[in-house]
mmCIF file of C-alpha atoms in Angstrom:
data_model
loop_
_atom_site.group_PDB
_atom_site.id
_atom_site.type_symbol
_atom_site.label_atom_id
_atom_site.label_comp_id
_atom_site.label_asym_id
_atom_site.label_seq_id
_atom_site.Cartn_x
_atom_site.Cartn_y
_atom_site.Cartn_z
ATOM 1 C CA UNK A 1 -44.396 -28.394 37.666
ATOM 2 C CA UNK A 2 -47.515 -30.388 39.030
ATOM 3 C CA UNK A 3 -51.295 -29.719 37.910
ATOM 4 C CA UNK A 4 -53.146 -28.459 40.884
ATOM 5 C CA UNK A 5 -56.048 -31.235 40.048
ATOM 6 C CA UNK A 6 -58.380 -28.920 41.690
ATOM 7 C CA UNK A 7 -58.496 -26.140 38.582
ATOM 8 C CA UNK A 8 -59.520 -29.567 36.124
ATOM 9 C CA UNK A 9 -62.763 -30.445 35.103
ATOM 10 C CA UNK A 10 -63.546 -33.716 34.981
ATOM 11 C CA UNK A 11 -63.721 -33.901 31.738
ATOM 12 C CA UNK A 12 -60.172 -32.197 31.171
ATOM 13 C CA UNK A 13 -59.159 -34.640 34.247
ATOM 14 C CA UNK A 14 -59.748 -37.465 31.696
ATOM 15 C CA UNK A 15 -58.006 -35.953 28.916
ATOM 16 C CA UNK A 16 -55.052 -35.943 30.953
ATOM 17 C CA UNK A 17 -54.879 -39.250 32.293
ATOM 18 C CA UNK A 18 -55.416 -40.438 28.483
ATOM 19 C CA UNK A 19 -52.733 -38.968 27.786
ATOM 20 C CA UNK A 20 -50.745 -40.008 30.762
ATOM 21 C CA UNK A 21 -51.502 -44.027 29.513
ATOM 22 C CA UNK A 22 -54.679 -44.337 31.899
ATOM 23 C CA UNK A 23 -58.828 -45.241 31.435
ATOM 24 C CA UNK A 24 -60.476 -41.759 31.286
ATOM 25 C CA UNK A 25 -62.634 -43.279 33.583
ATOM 26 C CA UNK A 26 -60.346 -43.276 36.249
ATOM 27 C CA UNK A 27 -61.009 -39.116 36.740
ATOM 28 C CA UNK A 28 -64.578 -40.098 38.214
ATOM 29 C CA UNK A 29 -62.833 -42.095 41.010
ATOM 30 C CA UNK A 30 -60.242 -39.540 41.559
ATOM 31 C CA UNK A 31 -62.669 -36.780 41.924
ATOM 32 C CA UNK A 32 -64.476 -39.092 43.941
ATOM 33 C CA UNK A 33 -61.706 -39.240 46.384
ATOM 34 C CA UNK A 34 -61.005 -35.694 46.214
ATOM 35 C CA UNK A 35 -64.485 -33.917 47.189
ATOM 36 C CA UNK A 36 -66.429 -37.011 48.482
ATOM 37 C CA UNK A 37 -63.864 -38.865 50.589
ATOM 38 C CA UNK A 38 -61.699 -35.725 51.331
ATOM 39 C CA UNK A 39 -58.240 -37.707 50.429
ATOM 40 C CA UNK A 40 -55.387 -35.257 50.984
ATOM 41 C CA UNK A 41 -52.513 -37.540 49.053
ATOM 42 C CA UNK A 42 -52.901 -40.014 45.764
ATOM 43 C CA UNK A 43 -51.647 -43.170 48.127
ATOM 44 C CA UNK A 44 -55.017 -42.622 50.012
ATOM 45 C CA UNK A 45 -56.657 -43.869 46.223
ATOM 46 C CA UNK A 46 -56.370 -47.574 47.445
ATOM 47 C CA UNK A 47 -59.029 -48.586 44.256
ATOM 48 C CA UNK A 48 -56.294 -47.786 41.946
ATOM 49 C CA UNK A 49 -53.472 -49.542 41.189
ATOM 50 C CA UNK A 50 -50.059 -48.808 42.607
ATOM 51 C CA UNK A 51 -48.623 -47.678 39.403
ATOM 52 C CA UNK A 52 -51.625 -44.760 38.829
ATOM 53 C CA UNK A 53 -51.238 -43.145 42.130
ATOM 54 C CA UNK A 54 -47.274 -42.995 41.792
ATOM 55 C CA UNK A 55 -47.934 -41.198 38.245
ATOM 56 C CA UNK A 56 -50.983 -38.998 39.775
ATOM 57 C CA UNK A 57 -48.505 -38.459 42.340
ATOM 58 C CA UNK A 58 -45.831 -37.581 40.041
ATOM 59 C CA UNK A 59 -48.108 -35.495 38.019
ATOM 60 C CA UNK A 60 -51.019 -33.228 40.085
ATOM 61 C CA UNK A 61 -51.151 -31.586 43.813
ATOM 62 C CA UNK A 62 -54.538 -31.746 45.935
ATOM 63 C CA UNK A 63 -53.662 -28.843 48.521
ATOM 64 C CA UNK A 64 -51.276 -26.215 47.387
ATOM 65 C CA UNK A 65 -51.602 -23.412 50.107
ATOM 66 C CA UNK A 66 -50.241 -24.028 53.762
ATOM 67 C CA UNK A 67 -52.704 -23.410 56.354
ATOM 68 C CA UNK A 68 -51.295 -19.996 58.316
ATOM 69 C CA UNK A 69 -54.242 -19.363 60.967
ATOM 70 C CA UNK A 70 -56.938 -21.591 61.906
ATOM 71 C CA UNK A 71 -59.461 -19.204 64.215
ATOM 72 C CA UNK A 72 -62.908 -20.396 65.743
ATOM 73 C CA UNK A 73 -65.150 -18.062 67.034
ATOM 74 C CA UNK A 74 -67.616 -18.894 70.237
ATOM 75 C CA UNK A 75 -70.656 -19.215 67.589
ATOM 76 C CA UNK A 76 -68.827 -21.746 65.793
ATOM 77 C CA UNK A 77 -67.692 -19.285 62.927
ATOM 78 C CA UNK A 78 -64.265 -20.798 61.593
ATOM 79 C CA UNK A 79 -61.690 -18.912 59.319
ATOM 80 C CA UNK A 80 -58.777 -19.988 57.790
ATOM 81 C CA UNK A 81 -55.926 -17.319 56.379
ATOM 82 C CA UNK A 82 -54.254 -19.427 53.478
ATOM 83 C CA UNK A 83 -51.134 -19.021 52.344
ATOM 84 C CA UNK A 84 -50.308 -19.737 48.501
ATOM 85 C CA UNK A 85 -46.413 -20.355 47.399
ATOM 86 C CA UNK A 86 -46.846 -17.941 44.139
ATOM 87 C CA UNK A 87 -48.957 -15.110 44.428
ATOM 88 C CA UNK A 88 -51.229 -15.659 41.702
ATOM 89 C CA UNK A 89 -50.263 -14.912 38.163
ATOM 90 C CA UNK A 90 -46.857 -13.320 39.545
ATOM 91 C CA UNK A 91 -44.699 -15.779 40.299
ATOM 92 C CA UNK A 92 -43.042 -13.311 43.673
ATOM 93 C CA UNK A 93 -44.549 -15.845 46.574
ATOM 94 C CA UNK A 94 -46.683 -15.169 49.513
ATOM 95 C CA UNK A 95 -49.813 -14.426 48.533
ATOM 96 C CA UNK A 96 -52.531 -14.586 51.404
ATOM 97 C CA UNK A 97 -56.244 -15.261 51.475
ATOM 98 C CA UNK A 98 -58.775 -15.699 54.006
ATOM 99 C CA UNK A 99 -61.968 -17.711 53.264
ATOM 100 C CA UNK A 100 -64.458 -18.001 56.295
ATOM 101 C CA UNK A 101 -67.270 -21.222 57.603
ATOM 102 C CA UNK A 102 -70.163 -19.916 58.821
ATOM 103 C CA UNK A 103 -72.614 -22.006 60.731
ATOM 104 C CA UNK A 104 -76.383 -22.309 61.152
ATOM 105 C CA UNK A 105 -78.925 -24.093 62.661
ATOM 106 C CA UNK A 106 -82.187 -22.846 62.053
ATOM 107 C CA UNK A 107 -85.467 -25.180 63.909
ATOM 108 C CA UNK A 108 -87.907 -24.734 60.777
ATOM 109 C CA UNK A 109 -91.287 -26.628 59.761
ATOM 110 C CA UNK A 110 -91.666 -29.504 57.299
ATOM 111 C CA UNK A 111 -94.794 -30.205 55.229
ATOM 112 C CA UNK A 112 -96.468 -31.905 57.987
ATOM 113 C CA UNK A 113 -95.949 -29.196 60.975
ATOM 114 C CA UNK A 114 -93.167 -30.994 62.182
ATOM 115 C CA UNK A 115 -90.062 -29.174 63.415
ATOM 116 C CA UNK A 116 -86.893 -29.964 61.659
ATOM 117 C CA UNK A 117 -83.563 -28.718 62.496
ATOM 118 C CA UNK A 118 -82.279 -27.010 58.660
ATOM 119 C CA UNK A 119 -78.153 -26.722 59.070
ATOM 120 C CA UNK A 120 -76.612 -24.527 56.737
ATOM 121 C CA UNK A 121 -72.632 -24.449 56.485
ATOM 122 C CA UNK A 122 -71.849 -21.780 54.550
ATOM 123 C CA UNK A 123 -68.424 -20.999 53.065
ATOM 124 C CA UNK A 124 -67.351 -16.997 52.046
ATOM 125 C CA UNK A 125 -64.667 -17.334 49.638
ATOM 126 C CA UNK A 126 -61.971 -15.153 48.260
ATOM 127 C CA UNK A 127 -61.269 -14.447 44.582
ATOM 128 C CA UNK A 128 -58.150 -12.421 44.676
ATOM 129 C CA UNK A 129 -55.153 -11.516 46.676
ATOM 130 C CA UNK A 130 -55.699 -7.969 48.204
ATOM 131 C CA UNK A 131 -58.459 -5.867 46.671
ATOM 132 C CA UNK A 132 -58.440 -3.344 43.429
ATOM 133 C CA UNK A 133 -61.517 -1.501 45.107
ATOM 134 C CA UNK A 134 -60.102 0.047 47.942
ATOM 135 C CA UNK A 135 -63.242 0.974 50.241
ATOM 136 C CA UNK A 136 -62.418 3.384 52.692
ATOM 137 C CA UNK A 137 -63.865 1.108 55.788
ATOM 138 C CA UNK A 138 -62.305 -2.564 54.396
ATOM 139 C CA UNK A 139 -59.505 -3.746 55.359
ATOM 140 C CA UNK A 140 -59.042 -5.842 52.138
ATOM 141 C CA UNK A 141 -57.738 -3.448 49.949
ATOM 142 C CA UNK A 142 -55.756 -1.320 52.084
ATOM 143 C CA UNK A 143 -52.678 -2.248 50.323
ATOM 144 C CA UNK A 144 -54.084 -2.903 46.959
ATOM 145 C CA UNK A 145 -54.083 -5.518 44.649
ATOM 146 C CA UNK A 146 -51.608 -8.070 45.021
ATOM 147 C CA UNK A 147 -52.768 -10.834 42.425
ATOM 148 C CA UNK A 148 -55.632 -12.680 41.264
ATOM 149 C CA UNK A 149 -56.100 -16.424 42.590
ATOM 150 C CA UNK A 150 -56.781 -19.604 39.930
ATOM 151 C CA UNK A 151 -60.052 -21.335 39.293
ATOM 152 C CA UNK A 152 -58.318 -24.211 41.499
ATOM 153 C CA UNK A 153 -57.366 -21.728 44.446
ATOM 154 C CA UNK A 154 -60.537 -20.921 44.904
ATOM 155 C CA UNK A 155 -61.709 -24.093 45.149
ATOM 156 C CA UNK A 156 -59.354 -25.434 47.278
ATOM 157 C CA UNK A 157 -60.691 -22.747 49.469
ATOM 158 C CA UNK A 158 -64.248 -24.424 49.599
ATOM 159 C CA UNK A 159 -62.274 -27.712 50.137
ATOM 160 C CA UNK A 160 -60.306 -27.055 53.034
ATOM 161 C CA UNK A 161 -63.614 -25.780 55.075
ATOM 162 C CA UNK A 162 -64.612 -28.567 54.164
ATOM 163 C CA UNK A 163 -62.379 -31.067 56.034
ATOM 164 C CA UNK A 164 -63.260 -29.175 58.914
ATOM 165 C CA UNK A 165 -66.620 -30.528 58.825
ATOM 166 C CA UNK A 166 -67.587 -33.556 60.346
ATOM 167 C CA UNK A 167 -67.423 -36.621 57.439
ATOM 168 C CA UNK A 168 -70.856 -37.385 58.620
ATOM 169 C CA UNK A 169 -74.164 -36.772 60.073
ATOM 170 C CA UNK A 170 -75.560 -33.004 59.901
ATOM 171 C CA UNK A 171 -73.595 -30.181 59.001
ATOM 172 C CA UNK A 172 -71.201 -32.470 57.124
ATOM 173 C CA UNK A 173 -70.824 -30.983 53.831
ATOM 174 C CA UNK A 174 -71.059 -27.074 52.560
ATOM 175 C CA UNK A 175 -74.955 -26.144 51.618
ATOM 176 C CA UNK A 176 -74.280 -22.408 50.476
ATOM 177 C CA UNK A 177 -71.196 -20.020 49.282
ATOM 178 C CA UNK A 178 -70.743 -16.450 49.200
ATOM 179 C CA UNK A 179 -68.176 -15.013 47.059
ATOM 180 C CA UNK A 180 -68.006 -11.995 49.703
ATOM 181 C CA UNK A 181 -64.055 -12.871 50.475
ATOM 182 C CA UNK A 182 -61.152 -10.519 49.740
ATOM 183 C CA UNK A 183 -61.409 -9.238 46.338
ATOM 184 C CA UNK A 184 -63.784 -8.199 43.638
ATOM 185 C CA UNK A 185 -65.599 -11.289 42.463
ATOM 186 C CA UNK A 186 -66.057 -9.691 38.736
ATOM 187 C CA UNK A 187 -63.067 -8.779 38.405
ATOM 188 C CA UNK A 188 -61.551 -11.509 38.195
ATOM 189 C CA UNK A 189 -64.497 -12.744 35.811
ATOM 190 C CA UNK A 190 -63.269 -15.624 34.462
ATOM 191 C CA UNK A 191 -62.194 -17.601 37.351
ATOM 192 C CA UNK A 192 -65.137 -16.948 39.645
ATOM 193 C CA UNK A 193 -67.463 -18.210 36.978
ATOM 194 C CA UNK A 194 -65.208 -21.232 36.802
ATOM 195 C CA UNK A 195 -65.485 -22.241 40.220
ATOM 196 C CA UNK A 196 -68.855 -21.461 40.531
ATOM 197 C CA UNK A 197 -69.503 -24.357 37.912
ATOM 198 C CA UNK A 198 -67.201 -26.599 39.641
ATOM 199 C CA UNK A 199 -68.976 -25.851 42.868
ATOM 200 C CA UNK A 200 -72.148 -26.952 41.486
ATOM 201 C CA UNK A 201 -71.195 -30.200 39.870
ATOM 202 C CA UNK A 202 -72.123 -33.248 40.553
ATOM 203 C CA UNK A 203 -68.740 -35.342 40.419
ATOM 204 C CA UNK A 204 -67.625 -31.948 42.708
ATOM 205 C CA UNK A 205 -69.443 -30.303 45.862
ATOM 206 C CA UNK A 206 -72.989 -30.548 44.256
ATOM 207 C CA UNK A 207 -74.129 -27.117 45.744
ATOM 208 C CA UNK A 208 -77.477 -25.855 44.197
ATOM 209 C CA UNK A 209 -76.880 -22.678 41.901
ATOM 210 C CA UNK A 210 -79.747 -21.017 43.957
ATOM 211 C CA UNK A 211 -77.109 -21.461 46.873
ATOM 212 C CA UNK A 212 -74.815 -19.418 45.367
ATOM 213 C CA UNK A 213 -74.429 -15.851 45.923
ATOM 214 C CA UNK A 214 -71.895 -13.499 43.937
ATOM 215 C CA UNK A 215 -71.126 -10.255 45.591
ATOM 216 C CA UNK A 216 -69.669 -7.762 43.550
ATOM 217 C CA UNK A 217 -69.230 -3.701 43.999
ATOM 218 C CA UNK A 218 -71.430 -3.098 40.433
ATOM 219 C CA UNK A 219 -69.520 -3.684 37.391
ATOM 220 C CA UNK A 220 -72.604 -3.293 34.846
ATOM 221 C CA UNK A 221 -70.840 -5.075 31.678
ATOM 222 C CA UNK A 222 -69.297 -8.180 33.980
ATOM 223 C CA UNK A 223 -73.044 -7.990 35.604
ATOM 224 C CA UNK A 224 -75.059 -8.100 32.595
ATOM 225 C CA UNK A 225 -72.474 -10.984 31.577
ATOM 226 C CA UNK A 226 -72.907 -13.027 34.218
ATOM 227 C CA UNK A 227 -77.160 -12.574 33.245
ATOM 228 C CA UNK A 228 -75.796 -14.132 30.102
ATOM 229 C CA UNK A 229 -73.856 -17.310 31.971
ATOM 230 C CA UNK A 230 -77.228 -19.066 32.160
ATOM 231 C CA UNK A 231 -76.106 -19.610 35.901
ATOM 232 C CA UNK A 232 -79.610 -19.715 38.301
ATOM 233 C CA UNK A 233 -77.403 -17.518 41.359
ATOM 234 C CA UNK A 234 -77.617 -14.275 43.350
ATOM 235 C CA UNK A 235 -76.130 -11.477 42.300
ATOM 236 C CA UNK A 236 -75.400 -8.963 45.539
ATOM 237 C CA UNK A 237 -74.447 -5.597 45.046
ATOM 238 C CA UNK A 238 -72.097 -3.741 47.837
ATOM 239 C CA UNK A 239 -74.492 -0.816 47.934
ATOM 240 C CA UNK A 240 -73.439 0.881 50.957
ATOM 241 C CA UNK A 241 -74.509 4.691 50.687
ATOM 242 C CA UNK A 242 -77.866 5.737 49.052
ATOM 243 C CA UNK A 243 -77.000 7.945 46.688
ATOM 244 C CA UNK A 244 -73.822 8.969 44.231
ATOM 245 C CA UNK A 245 -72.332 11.906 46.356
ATOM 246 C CA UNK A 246 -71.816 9.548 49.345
ATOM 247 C CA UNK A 247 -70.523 6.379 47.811
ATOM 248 C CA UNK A 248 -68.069 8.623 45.778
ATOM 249 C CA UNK A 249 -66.615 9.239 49.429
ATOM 250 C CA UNK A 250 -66.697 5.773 50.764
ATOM 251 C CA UNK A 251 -65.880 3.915 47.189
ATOM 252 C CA UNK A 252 -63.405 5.054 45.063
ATOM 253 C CA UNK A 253 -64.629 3.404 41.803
ATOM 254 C CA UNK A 254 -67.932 5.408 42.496
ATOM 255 C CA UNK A 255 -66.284 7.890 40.944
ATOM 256 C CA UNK A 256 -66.679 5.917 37.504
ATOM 257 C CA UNK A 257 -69.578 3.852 38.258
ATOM 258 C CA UNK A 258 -73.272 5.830 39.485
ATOM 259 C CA UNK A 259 -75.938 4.079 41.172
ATOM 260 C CA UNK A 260 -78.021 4.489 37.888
ATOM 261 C CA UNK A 261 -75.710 2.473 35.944
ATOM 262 C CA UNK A 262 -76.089 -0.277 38.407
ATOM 263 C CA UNK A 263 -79.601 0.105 39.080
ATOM 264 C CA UNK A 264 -79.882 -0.778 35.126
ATOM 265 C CA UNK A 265 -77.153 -3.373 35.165
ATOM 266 C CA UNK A 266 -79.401 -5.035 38.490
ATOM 267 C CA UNK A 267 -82.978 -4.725 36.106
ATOM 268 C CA UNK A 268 -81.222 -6.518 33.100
ATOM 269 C CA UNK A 269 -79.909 -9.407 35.603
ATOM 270 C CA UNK A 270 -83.372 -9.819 37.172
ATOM 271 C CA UNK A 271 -84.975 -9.761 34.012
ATOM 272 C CA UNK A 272 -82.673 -12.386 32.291
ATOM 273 C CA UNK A 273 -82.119 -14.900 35.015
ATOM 274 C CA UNK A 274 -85.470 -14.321 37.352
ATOM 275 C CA UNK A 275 -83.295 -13.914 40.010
ATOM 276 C CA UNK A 276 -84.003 -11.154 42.352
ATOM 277 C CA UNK A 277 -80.915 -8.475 43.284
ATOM 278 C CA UNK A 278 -79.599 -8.258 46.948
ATOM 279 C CA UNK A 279 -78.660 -4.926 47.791
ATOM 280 C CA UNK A 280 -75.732 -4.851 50.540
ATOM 281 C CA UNK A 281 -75.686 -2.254 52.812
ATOM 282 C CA UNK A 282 -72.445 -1.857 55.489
ATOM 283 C CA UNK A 283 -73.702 0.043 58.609
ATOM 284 C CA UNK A 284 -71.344 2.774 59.305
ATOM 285 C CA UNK A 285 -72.413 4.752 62.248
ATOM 286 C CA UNK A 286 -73.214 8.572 61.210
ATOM 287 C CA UNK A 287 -71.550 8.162 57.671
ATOM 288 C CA UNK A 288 -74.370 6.188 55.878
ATOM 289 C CA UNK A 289 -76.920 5.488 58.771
ATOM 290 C CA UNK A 290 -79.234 8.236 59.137
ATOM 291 C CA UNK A 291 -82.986 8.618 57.806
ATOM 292 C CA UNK A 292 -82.715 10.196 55.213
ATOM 293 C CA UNK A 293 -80.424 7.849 54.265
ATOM 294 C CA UNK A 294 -82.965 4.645 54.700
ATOM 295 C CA UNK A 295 -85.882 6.842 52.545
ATOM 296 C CA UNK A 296 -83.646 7.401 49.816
ATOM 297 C CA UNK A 297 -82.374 3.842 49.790
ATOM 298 C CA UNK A 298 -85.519 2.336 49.619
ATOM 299 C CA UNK A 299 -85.998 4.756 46.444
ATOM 300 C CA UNK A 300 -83.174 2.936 45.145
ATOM 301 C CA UNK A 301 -84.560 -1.073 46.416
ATOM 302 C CA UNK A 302 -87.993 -0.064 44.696
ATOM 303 C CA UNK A 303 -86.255 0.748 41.250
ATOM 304 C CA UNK A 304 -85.596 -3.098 40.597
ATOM 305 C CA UNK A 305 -86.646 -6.113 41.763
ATOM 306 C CA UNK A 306 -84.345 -6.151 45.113
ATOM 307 C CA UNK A 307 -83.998 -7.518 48.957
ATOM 308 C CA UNK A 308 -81.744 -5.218 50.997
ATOM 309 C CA UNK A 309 -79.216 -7.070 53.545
ATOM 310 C CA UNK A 310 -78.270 -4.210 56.591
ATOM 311 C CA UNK A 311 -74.693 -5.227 57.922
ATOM 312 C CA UNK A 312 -73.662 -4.356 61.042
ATOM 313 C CA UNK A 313 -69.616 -3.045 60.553
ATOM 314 C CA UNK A 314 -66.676 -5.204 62.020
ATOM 315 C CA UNK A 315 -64.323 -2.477 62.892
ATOM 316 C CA UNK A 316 -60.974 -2.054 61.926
ATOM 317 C CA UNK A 317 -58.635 -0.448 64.040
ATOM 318 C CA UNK A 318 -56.660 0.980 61.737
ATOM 319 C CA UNK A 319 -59.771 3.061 60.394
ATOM 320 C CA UNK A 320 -62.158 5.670 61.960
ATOM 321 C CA UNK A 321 -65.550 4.188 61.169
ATOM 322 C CA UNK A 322 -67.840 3.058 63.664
ATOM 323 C CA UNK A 323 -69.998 0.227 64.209
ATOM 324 C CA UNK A 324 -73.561 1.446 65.133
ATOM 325 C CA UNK A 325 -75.899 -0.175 67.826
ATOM 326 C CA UNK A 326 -78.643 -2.142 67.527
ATOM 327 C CA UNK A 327 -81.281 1.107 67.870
ATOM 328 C CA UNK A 328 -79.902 2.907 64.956
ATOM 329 C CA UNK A 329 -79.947 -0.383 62.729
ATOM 330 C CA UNK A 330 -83.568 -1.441 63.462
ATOM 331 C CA UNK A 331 -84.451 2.065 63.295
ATOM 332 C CA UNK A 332 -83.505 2.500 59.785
ATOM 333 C CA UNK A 333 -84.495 -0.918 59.041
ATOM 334 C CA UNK A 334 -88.322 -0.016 60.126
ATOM 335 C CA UNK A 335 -88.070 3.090 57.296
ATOM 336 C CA UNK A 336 -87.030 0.390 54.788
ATOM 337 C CA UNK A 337 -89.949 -2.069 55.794
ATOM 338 C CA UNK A 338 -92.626 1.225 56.201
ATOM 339 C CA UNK A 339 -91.751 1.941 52.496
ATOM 340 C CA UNK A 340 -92.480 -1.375 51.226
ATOM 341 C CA UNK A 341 -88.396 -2.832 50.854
ATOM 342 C CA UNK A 342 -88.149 -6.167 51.943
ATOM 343 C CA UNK A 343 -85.196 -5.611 54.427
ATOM 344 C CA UNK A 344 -83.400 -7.563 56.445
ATOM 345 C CA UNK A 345 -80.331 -7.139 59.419
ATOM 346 C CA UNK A 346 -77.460 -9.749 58.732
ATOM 347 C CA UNK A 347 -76.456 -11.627 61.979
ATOM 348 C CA UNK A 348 -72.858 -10.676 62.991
ATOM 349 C CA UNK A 349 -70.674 -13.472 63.440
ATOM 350 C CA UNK A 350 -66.944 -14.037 64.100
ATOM 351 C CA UNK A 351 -66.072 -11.003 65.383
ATOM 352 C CA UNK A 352 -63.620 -12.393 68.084
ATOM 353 C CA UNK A 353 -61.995 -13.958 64.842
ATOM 354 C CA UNK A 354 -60.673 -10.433 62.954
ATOM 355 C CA UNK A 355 -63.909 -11.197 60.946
ATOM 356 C CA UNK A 356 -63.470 -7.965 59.197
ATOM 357 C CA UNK A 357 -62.550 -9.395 55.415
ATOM 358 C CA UNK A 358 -58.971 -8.920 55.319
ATOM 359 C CA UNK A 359 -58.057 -8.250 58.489
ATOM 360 C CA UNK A 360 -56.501 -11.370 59.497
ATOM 361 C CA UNK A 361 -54.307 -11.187 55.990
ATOM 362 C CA UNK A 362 -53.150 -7.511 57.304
ATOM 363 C CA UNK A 363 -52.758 -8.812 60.974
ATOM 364 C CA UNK A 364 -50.513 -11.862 59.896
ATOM 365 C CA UNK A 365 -48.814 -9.505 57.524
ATOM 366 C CA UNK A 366 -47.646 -6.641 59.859
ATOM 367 C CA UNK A 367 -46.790 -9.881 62.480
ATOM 368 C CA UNK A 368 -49.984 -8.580 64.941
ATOM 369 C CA UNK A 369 -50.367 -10.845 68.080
ATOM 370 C CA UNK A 370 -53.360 -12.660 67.839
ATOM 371 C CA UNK A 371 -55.158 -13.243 71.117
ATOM 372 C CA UNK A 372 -58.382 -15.480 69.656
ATOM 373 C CA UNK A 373 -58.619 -19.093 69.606
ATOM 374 C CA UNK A 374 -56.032 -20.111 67.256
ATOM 375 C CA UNK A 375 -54.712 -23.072 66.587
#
């Protein structure tokens, strides 16, 4: 069976071509090839000999999923839904993912007054197939956990968003990730903190840590690990009801974990990385969206050193919560900012694209026609 090259270090990249007869050195120019040049087969290597790309060949795979849906949405939002032959760590086949590019252009100042145009591609990536969580408005985990993907899965999932962008000019290469894909980040620990150092590395995509966010639904001992990792990223918590009573009904693994817990999990992450806490908040019209609501979320924000990102809900249709409108989101958002929080609404994008996460995977599954842009 081949190595998927993308789950190697460089470092363990040399150790195997050592031991495959070749000059350790040779990893550098592979990985070259791979994340700088974007080669999709070993031939494409044309600075190494004819001999070491028929044994790379022989030995590793670049791309192992097959692409299933390619979907742009009008404001350049792309998403792919990935297809992997095993589903991770089962061996049964089939497992699906869906990691999202999300564009930006944003006309900002530079030290001299002058406006610049700052473009920000920024990749949400999966971690696992399905979701263990199972929150009652996500489409993710609707049919549970199916698998968790590799180190290299992962990162072929920043790779293939990648050759969508142009090889040159601006917005050619990823600037920020968001593990906010299907799955819970933390729990599947190991792999996410993997990638995460791959993503940063030099020889790799080169993406500063600070661009990094981790999204998880508050695990205290994976959180207070990750504080530990040394690793300069955000750490987002899927908040999304004020107060225990509420979150029990919207997210089952409330019922284990309180806001409390996580509250002290989010203080011991600030306080060990200087990294201030995003608290994510999913807008779910009449469940989680009144005032009393805001006031006792912003009891919550002043607890530990946190931001607080509203979300406007993608729908899914096979679910009864509601998307609210704009009025009952700024509303609430005003109560945040009145009592100090520093708050802010998170631009919807791709909604013409199932941008719901997981809702393309449970489309493609149950064979739903499709009538966005595909190709």
């Amino acid at each position: 069976m081949k190595t998927h090259v993308l789950s190697l270090t460089l470092e363990e990249l040399g150790e195997r071509l050592a031991e495959l007869g070749m000059a350790k050195f040779r990893a550098k120019q592979v990985m070259e090839w791979v994340y700088q040049k974007r080669a999709t087969t070993f031939e494409e290597m044309t600075n190494l000999s004819k001999g070491d790309r028929a044994v790379l060949g022989e030995q590793f795979e670049i791309f192992t999923s097959a692409v299933q849906r390619d979907l742009v949405a009008p404001d350049g939002t792309q998403k792919l839904l990935l297809k992997w032959p095993e589903e991770p760590g089962e061996g049964k086949g089939g497992g699906l993912t869906e990691c999202v590019m999300i564009p930006c252009d944003d006309d900002q100042c530079d030290e001299y007054g002058n406006t610049v145009v700052a473009t920000r591609r920024t990749a949400c990536l999966s971690t696992q197939v399905g979701c263990p969580v199972g929150c009652a408005f996500c489409a993710s985990g609707m049919e549970g956990l199916q698998g968790n993907l590799t180190v290299g899965q992962v990162v072929e999932e920043a790779l293939r968003l990648t050759h969508k962008l142009p090889r040159e000019g601006p917005g050619h290469r990823l600037t920020n990730i968001v593990f906010m894909g299907m799955g819970e980040p933390l729990a599947n620990y190991a792999v996410t903190v993997a990638a995460v150092k791959v993503l940063m590395a030099p020889w790799a995509f080169h993406i500063s840590g600070r661009k990094i966010t981790v999204s998880t639904v508050g695990l205290p001992p994976q959180m207070k690990r990750l504080a530990e990792e040394g690793l300069p990223v955000t750490l987002a918590i899927s908040l999304h009801a004020p107060n225990d009573e509420l979150r029990k009904r919207i997210i089952p693994w409330a019922n284990k974990i309180s806001i409390e817990q996580i509250v002290e999990a989010g203080k011991y992450y600030f306080e060990k990385t200087g990294r201030e806490v995003t608290l994510e908040y999913i807008m779910l019209e009449g469940v989680n969206t009144l005032p009393e609501h805001a006031r006792e979320l912003a009891q919550v924000a002043k607890k530990l050193r946190a931001n607080v990102n509203l979300i406007y809900y993608n729908e899914v249709p096979e679910l009864g919560f509601k998307r609210p409108s704009g009025q009952v989101v700024f509303g609430f958002q005003n109560i945040l900012r009145s009592a100090g929080v520093n708050v802010h609404v998170r631009k919807s994008r791709g909604r013409e694209i199932a941008a719901a996460c997981g809702q393309l995977a449970r489309q493609d599954r149950r064979g739903a026609a499709l009538t966005v842009n595909g190709r």
